[in-house]
């Protein structure tokens, strides 16, 4: 149940931020800059936190502390949406929130092991998206009945529930060696590889670049849809709840389908479907201007982003199996994809200013074609059919466990 409650608690205001600020006079360019700043700060912090997760034997704490701080920052912004709270709160939220992803993946691998990891990742994503759907519905209802105060109550409930769910995990059931990507039956020297293994690995590099391009194209579209219709309709929380809720429902279906697709067609098939969805999404968003367009646009977001969210950690685990550097390697990939997402927010704001929302949709959807072509050319390195049994690089100096 941790993933169910963490879906809302890990992001603070999350997708509601743009719609909330847009109705208070904040421009697309400024909102794009805020998102870019947060992305850059999170990008810088993520590899450091990935290394921390690899070394730490207190992985539960690495989820609890960020949840508390992220929600405190969100409440600050909601109560007083001025420059200090928005820029300061969102910057702090981006930094501390960057640890939750690697910590959750490390915790998952340490609990279930290598063989069960793909299935558990899909299960995590299912509950995560189910939590988001319930959160969106709860927010919609809370706004209708109590106004924006209802959002505060929901944030507090999910934060407390997430902390309780983390504390319910028995720390003795977490294998911290397995959690960092060591495989006891294969790795006889009981130590991680040096960090050079991350830079010498072509599969990891191609994965990172592919995701950089994908997230450059995909990241701003939902934000722009929420901004556009929030301003048109004057209902930021309800509009965003519908917009995100449609995508989350599609992601639930994607999470249920992913294990079958991987078993029957291989991991590469999941990447191909996900990468192909984005150009179609951009074309639909750029062509249709009525509110009803959010349904196909956000369904395709659910397919693309949902499948990518499942395939990425599975691919990283297979590529880095036996190195003992899974969490920092996954964090490095998340950092590179964060570069694409961060830059895209500023570019999307600029494109919207000069040519309207449709221009931004067409450009960002079109960029995703490059990600698909790169993956097709390098798919055997990015998406091996099973964990790679490798001769590990030079062992790291005697360090943390």
Short mmCIF file of N, CA, C and O in Angstrom, two decimals, residues 32 48 72 80 100 126 173 182 188 191 206 243 354 357 370 386 400:
data_model
loop_
_atom_site.label_atom_id
_atom_site.label_comp_id
_atom_site.label_asym_id
_atom_site.label_seq_id
_atom_site.Cartn_x
_atom_site.Cartn_y
_atom_site.Cartn_z
N UNK A 32 7.20 27.74 -16.83
CA UNK A 32 8.21 26.88 -17.45
C UNK A 32 9.56 27.03 -16.77
O UNK A 32 10.29 26.05 -16.58
N UNK A 48 23.69 11.78 -6.47
CA UNK A 48 24.21 11.73 -5.10
C UNK A 48 23.28 10.90 -4.22
O UNK A 48 23.74 10.09 -3.40
N UNK A 72 5.48 19.80 3.37
CA UNK A 72 5.62 21.10 4.05
C UNK A 72 5.81 22.22 3.04
O UNK A 72 5.21 23.30 3.14
N UNK A 80 0.59 30.65 0.72
CA UNK A 80 1.13 31.97 0.36
C UNK A 80 1.89 31.87 -0.95
O UNK A 80 3.12 31.74 -0.98
N UNK A 100 13.32 10.03 -3.44
CA UNK A 100 12.25 9.05 -3.25
C UNK A 100 12.29 7.97 -4.34
O UNK A 100 12.13 6.78 -4.04
N UNK A 126 1.17 -0.09 -10.81
CA UNK A 126 -0.30 -0.23 -10.76
C UNK A 126 -0.85 0.51 -9.54
O UNK A 126 -1.78 1.31 -9.64
N UNK A 173 13.74 -7.61 6.56
CA UNK A 173 13.41 -8.29 5.31
C UNK A 173 14.07 -7.65 4.10
O UNK A 173 13.95 -8.15 2.98
N UNK A 182 23.81 -6.36 -6.24
CA UNK A 182 24.70 -7.50 -6.11
C UNK A 182 23.88 -8.78 -6.15
O UNK A 182 22.75 -8.83 -5.67
N UNK A 188 31.23 -13.36 -5.91
CA UNK A 188 31.94 -14.03 -4.82
C UNK A 188 32.82 -13.11 -4.00
O UNK A 188 33.26 -13.48 -2.93
N UNK A 191 31.55 -7.34 -3.07
CA UNK A 191 31.76 -5.89 -3.10
C UNK A 191 31.30 -5.31 -4.42
O UNK A 191 31.22 -6.01 -5.43
N UNK A 206 23.06 4.53 -23.85
CA UNK A 206 22.00 4.62 -24.86
C UNK A 206 20.62 4.76 -24.20
O UNK A 206 19.76 5.50 -24.69
N UNK A 243 -7.71 16.02 -16.16
CA UNK A 243 -6.61 15.81 -17.09
C UNK A 243 -5.67 14.71 -16.61
O UNK A 243 -5.32 13.79 -17.36
N UNK A 354 5.34 32.37 -28.45
CA UNK A 354 5.48 32.88 -29.83
C UNK A 354 4.46 32.29 -30.80
O UNK A 354 4.15 32.90 -31.83
N UNK A 357 -0.24 27.28 -27.87
CA UNK A 357 -0.09 25.93 -27.34
C UNK A 357 0.09 24.89 -28.45
O UNK A 357 0.84 23.93 -28.30
N UNK A 370 12.84 11.02 -32.78
CA UNK A 370 14.27 10.75 -32.67
C UNK A 370 14.56 9.70 -31.60
O UNK A 370 15.45 8.86 -31.76
N UNK A 386 17.32 -10.71 -20.58
CA UNK A 386 17.51 -11.19 -19.21
C UNK A 386 18.68 -10.43 -18.60
O UNK A 386 19.46 -9.79 -19.32
N UNK A 400 31.54 1.89 2.21
CA UNK A 400 30.28 1.58 2.86
C UNK A 400 29.75 0.27 2.38
O UNK A 400 30.06 -0.16 1.27
#
